[in-house]
Structures are given as C-alpha cells and as structure tokens.
JSON list of C-alpha atoms in Angstrom, two decimals:
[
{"chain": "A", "resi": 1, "resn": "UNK", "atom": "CA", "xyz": [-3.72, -4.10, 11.45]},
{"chain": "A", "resi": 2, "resn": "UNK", "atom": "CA", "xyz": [-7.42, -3.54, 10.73]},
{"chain": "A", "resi": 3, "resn": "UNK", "atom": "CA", "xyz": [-8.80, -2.28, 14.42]},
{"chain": "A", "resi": 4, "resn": "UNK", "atom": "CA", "xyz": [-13.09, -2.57, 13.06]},
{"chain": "A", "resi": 5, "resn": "UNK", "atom": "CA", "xyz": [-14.61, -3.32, 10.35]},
{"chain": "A", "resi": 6, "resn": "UNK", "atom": "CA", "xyz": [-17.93, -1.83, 9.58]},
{"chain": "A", "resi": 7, "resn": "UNK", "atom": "CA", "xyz": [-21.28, -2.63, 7.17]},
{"chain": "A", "resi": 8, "resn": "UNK", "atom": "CA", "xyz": [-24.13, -1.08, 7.05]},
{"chain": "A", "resi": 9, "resn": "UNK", "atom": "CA", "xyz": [-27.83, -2.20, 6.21]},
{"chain": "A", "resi": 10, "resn": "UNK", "atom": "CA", "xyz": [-26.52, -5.93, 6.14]},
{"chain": "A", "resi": 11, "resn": "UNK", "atom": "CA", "xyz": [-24.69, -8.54, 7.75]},
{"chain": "A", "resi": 12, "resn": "UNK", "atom": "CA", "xyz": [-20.90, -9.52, 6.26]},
{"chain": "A", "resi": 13, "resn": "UNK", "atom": "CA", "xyz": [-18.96, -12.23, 8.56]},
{"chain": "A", "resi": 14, "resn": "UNK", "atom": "CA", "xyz": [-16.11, -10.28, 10.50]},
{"chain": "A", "resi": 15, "resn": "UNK", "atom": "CA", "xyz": [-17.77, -6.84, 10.14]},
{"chain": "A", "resi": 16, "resn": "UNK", "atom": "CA", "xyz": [-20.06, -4.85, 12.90]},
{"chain": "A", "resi": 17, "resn": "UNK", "atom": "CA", "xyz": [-23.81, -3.59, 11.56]},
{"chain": "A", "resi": 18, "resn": "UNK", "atom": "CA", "xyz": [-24.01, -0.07, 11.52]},
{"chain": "A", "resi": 19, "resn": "UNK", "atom": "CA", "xyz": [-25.54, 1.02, 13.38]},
{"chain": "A", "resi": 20, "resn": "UNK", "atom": "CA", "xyz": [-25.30, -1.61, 15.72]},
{"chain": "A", "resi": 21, "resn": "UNK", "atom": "CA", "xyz": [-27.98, -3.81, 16.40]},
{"chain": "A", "resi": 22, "resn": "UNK", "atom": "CA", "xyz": [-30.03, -3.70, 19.48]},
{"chain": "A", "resi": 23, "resn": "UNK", "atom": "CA", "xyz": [-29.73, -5.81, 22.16]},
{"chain": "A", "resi": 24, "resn": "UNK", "atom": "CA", "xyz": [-32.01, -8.54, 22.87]},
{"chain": "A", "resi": 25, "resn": "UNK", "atom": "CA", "xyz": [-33.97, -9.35, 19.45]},
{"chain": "A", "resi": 26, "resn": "UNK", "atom": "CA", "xyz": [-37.60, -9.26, 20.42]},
{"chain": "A", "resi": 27, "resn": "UNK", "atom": "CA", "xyz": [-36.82, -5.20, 21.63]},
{"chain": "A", "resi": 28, "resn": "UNK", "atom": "CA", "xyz": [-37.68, -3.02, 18.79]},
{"chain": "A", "resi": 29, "resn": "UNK", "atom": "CA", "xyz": [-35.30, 0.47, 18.70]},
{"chain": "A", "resi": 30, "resn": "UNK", "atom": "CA", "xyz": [-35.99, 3.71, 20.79]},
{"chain": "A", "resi": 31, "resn": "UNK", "atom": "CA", "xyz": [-37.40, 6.00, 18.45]},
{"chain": "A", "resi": 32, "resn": "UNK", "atom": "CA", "xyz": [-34.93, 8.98, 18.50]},
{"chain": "A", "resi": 33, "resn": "UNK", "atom": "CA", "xyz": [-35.42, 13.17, 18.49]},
{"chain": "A", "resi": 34, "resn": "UNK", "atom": "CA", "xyz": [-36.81, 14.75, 15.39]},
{"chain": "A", "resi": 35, "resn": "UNK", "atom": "CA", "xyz": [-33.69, 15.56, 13.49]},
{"chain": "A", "resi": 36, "resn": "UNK", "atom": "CA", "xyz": [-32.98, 18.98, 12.88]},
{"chain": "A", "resi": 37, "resn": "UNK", "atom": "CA", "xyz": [-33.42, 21.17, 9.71]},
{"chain": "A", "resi": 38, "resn": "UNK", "atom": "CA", "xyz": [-30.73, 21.26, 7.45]},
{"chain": "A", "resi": 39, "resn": "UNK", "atom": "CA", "xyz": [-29.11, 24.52, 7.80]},
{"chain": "A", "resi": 40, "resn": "UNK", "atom": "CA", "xyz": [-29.39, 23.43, 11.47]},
{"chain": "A", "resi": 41, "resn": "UNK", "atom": "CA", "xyz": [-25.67, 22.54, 13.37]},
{"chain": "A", "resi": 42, "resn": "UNK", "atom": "CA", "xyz": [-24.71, 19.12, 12.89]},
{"chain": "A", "resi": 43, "resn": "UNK", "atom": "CA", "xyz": [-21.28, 19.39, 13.58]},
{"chain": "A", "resi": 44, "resn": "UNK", "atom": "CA", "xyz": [-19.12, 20.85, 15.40]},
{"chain": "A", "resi": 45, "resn": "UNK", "atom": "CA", "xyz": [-15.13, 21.01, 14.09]},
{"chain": "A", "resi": 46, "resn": "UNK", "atom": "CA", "xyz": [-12.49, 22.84, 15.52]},
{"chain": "A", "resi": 47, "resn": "UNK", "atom": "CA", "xyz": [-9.80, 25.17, 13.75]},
{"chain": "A", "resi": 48, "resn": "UNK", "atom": "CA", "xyz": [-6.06, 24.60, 14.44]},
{"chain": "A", "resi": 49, "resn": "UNK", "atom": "CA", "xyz": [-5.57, 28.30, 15.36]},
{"chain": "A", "resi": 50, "resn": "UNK", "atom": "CA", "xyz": [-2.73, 28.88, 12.56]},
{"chain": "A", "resi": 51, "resn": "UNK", "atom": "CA", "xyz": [-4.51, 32.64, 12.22]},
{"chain": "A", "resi": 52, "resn": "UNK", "atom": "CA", "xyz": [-6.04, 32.97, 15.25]},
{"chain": "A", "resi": 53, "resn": "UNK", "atom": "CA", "xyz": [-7.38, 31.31, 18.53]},
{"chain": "A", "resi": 54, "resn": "UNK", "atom": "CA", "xyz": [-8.51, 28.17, 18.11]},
{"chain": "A", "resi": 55, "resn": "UNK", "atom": "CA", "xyz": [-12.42, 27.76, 17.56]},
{"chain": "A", "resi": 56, "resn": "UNK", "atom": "CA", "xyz": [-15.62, 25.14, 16.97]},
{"chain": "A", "resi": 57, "resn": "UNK", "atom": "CA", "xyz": [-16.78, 25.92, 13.47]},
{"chain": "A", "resi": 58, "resn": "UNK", "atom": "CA", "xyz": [-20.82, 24.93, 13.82]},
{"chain": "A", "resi": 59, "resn": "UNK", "atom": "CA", "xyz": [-21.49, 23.28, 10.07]},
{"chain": "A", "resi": 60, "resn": "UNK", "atom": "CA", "xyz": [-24.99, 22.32, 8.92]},
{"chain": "A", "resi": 61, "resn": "UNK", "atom": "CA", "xyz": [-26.46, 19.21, 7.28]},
{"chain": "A", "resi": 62, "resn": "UNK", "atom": "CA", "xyz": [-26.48, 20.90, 4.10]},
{"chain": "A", "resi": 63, "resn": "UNK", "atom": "CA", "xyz": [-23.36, 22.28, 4.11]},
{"chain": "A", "resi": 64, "resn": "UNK", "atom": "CA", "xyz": [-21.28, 18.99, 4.87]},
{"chain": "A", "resi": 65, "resn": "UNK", "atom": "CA", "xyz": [-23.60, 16.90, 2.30]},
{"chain": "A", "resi": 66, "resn": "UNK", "atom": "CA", "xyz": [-22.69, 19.29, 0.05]},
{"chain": "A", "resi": 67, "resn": "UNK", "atom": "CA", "xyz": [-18.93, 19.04, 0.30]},
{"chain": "A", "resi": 68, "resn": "UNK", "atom": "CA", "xyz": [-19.24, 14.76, 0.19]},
{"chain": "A", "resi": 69, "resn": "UNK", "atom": "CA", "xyz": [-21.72, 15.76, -3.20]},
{"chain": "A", "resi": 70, "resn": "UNK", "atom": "CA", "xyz": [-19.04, 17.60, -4.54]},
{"chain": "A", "resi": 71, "resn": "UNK", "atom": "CA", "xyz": [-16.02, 15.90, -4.27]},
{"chain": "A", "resi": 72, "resn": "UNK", "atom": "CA", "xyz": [-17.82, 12.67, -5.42]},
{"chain": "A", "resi": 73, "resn": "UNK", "atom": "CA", "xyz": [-18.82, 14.60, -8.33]},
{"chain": "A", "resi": 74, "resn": "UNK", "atom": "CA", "xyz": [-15.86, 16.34, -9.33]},
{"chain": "A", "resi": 75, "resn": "UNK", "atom": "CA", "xyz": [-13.14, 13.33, -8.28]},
{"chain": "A", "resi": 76, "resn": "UNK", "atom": "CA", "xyz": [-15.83, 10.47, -9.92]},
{"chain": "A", "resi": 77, "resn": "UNK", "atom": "CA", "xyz": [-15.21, 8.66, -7.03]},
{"chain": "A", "resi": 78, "resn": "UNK", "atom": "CA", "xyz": [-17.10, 5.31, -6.64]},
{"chain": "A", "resi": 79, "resn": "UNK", "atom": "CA", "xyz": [-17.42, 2.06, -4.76]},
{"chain": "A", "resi": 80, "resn": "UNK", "atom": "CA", "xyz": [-14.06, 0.69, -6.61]},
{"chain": "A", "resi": 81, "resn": "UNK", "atom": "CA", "xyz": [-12.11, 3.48, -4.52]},
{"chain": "A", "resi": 82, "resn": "UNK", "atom": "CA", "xyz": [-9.61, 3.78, -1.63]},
{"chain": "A", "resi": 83, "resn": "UNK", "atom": "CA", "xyz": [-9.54, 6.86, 0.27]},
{"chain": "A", "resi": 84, "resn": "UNK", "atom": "CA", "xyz": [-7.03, 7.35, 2.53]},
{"chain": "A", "resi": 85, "resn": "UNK", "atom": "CA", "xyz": [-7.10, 9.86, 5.07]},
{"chain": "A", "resi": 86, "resn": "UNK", "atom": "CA", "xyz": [-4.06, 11.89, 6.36]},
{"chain": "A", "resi": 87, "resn": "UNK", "atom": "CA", "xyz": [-5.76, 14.71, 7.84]},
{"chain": "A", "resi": 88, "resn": "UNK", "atom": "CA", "xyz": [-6.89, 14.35, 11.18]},
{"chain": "A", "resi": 89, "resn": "UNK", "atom": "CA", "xyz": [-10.72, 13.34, 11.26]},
{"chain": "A", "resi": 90, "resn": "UNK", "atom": "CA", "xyz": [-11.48, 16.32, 13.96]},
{"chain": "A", "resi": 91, "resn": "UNK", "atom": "CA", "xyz": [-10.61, 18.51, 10.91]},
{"chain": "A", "resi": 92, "resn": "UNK", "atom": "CA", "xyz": [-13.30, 19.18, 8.37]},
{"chain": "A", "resi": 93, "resn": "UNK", "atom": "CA", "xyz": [-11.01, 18.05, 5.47]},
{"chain": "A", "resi": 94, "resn": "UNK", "atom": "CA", "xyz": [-10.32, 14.39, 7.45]},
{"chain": "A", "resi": 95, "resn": "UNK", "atom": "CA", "xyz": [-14.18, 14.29, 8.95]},
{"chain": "A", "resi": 96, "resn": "UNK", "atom": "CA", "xyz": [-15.03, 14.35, 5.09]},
{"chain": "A", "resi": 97, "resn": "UNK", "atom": "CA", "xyz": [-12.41, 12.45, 3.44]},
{"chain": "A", "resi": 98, "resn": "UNK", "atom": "CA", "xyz": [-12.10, 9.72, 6.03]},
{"chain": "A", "resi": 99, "resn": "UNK", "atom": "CA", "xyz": [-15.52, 9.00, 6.88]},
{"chain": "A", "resi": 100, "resn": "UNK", "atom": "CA", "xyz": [-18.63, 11.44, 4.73]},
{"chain": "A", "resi": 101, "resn": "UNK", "atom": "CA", "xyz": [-17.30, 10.96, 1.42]},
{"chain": "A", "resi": 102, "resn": "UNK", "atom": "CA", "xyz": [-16.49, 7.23, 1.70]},
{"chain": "A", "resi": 103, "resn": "UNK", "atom": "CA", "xyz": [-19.60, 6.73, 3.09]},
{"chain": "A", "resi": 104, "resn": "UNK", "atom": "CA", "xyz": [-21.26, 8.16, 0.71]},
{"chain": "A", "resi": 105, "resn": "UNK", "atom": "CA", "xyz": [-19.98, 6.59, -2.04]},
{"chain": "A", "resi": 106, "resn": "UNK", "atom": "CA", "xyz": [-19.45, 2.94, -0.78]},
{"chain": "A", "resi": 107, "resn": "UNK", "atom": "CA", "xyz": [-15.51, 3.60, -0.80]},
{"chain": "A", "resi": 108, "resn": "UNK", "atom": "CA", "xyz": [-13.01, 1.67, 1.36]},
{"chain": "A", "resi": 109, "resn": "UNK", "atom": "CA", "xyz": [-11.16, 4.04, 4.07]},
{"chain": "A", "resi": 110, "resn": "UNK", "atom": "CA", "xyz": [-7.19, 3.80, 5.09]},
{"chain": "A", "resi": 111, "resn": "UNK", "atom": "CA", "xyz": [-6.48, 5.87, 8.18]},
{"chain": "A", "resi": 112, "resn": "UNK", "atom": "CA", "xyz": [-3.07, 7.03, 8.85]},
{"chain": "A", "resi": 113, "resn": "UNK", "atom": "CA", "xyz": [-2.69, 7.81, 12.78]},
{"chain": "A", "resi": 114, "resn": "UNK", "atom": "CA", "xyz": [-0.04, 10.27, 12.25]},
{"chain": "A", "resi": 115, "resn": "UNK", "atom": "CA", "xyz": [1.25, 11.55, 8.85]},
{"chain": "A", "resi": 116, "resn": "UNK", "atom": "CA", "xyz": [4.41, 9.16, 7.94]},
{"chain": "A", "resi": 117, "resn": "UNK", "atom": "CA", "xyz": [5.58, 9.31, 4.40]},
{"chain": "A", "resi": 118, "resn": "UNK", "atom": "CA", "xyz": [7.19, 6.11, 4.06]},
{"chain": "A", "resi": 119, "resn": "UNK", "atom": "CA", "xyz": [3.88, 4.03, 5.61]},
{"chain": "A", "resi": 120, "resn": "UNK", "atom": "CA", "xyz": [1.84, 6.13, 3.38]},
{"chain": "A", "resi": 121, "resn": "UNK", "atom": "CA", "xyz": [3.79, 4.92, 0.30]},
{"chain": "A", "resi": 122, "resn": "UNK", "atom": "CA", "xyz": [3.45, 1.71, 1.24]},
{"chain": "A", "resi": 123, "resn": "UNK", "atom": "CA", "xyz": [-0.69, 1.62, 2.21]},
{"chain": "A", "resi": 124, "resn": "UNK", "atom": "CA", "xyz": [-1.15, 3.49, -1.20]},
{"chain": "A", "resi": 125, "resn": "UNK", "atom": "CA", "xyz": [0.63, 0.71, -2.89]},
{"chain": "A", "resi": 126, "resn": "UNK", "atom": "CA", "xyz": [-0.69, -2.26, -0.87]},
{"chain": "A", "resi": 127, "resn": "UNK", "atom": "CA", "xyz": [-4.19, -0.86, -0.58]},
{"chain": "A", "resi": 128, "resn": "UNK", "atom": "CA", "xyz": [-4.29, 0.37, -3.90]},
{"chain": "A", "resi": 129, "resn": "UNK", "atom": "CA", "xyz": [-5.24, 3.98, -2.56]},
{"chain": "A", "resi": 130, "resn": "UNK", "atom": "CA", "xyz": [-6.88, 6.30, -5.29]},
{"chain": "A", "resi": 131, "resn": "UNK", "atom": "CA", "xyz": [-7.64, 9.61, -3.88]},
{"chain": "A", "resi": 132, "resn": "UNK", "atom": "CA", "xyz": [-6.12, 11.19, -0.36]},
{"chain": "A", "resi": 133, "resn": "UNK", "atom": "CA", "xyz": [-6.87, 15.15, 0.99]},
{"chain": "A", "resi": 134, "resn": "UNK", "atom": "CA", "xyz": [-3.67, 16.44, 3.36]},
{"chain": "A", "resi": 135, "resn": "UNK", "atom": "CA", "xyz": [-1.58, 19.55, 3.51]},
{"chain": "A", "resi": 136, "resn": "UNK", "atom": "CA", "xyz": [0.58, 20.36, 0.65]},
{"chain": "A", "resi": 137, "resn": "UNK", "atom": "CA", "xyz": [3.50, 19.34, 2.53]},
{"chain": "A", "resi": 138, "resn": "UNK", "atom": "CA", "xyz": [1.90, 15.68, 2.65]},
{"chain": "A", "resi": 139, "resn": "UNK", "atom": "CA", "xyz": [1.70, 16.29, -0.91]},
{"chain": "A", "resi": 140, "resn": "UNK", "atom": "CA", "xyz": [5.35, 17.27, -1.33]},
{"chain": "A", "resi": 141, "resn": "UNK", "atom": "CA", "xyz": [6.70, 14.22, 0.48]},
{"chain": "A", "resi": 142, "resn": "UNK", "atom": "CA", "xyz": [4.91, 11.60, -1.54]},
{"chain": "A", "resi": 143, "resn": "UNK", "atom": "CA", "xyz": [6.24, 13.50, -4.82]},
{"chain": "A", "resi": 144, "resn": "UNK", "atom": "CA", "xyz": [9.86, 13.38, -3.30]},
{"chain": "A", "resi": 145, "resn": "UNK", "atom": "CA", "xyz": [9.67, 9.61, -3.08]},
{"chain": "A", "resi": 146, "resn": "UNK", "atom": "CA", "xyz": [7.79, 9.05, -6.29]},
{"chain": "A", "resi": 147, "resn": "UNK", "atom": "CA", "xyz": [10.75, 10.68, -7.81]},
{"chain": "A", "resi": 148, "resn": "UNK", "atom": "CA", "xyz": [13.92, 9.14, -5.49]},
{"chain": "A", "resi": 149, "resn": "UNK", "atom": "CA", "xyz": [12.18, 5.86, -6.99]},
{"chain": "A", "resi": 150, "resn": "UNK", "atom": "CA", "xyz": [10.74, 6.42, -10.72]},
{"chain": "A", "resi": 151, "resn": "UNK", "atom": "CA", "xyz": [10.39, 2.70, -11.57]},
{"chain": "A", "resi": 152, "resn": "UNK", "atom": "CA", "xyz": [9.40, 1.31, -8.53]},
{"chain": "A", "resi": 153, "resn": "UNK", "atom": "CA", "xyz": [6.19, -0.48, -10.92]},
{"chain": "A", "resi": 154, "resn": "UNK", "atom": "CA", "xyz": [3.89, -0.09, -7.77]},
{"chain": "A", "resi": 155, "resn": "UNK", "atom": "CA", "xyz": [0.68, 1.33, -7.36]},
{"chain": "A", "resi": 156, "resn": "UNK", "atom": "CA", "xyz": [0.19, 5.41, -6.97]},
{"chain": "A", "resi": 157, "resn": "UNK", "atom": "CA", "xyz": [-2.19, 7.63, -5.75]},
{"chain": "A", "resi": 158, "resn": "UNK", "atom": "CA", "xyz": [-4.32, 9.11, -8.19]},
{"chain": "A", "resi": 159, "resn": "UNK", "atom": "CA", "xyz": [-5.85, 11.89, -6.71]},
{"chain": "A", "resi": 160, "resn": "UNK", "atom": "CA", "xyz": [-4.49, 14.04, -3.71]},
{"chain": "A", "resi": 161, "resn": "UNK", "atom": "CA", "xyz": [-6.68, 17.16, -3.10]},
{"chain": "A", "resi": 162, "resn": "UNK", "atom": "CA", "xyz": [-5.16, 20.07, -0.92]},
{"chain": "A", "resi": 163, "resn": "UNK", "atom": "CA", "xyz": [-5.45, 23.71, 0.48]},
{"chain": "A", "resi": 164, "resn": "UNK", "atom": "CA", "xyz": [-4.38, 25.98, 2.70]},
{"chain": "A", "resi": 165, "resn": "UNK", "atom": "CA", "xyz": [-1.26, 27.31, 0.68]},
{"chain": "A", "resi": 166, "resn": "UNK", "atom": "CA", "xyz": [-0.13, 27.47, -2.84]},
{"chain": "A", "resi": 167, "resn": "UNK", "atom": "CA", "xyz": [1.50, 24.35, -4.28]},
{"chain": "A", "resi": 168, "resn": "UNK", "atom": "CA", "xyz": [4.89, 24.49, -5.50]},
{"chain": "A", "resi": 169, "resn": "UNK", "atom": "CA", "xyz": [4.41, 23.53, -9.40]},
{"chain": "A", "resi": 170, "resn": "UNK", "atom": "CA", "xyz": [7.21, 20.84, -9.57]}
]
C-alpha cells in the first residue's frame, strides 16, 4: 500500500506539498541559512564495509546533481517513467535512484523495503516499472524468472543499471 504521497509546487487532492506548508496561513516562512557552495558537503552516505570498515562518504552538491544529470541523460528518462528502487536509499545508488533522479525528472518512485524477487516482478508489471539500479544479483534473479516464464505477456523492466562486480553475460 502507498504509505505518502508527495507534490511539489502545487496542490493535488490526496498528496502532501513539498515542502510542507507552514502552519497558520497569515505566517510567512523562516528564512533559512545561506546554502553552501557546491563542492561544499551535502550529504553524507555510508559504505557497507565489503573492503573495509564501514565509512560516511561526504558528497557535494555538484557531485550528486551530476550523477541525477547523467543518468537522466544517458537512460532518457522522463516524466512517463517508473523507477523503482531496490537499493537501500542510505546507499548512494538508492539515495539517487529512489529519490534525486526521480525528482529530477518528474518520475514516479516504487520502493522495495527489502529486495524480494517475486514482489519485484510483480510491482514492475503492475506499476509498469521502466528503469531500476541494484546489485547484479538483483539483476540475476529477475532474468531467472523472465526466463522460467518467457510468455508471461506482462510488462518488463527496461532498464536495470548495476555495479560493483562483473555481470555474467547470459
């Protein structure tokens, strides 16, 4: 089930502003802090410590903008698309994929709580998912049901984008 729904610079019946609107009408907003530069930090992501001990990787403005630029150029992704995001959104590849890049492009987001194959099967049909990012093992178990079930007539994902290791070529 749908937990929020969210819309920003307008009003759509069923969906929260973002950002929210301030409370009581007549009270104009706080004026916030100067933002930083943009090779300032901006966020702060942690690494799973596969290679090493764990760490918070400081990114900048720039560098995260540029990611969301370049996926939406290279993928052509557009208000039309789904994204739906496997990877956890702590992780630069989920913070991206399930909230920068469909913000950025006016895309709708899917987010999987934990990776499970067969639920992702079935949001990517009944969402009508176009593009994903995950580890190549996600990768590997949507192929392995794709193929148990060649003429299952239902909609598949179009894109899925991963790293980390070398994919198998079957």
């Amino acid at each position: 089930p749908v937990a929020v729904r969210y819309v920003v610079g307008g009003q759509v019946p069923g969906w929260s502003p973002l950002p929210p609107e301030p409370d009581g009408a007549a009270s104009p907003r706080e004026p916030g802090a100067e933002p930083l530069g943009p090779d300032e930090c901006c966020l702060i992501l942690y690494t799973s410590g596969t290679s090493a001990l764990p760490k918070g990787a400081m990114i900048s403005s720039r560098a995260v903008l540029a990611q969301a630029r370049a996926w939406q150029r290279s993928l052509a992704l557009g208000p039309g698309d789904t994204v739906m995001c496997v990877a956890p959104l702590a992780h630069l590849g989920g913070f991206v994929s399930g909230y920068l890049l469909p913000a950025t492009v006016g895309a709708r987001t899917v987010l999987l709580a934990s990776w499970n194959p067969d639920q992702a099967i079935e949001l990517i049909a009944s969402e009508r998912v176009d593009f994903s990012v995950g580890a190549v093992t996600f990768l590997v178990d949507l192929v392995t049901r794709y193929e148990a079930n060649p003429s299952g007539g239902r909609h598949r994902i179009r894109t899925f984008l991963c790293g980390g290791t070398s994919c198998p070529p079957e």
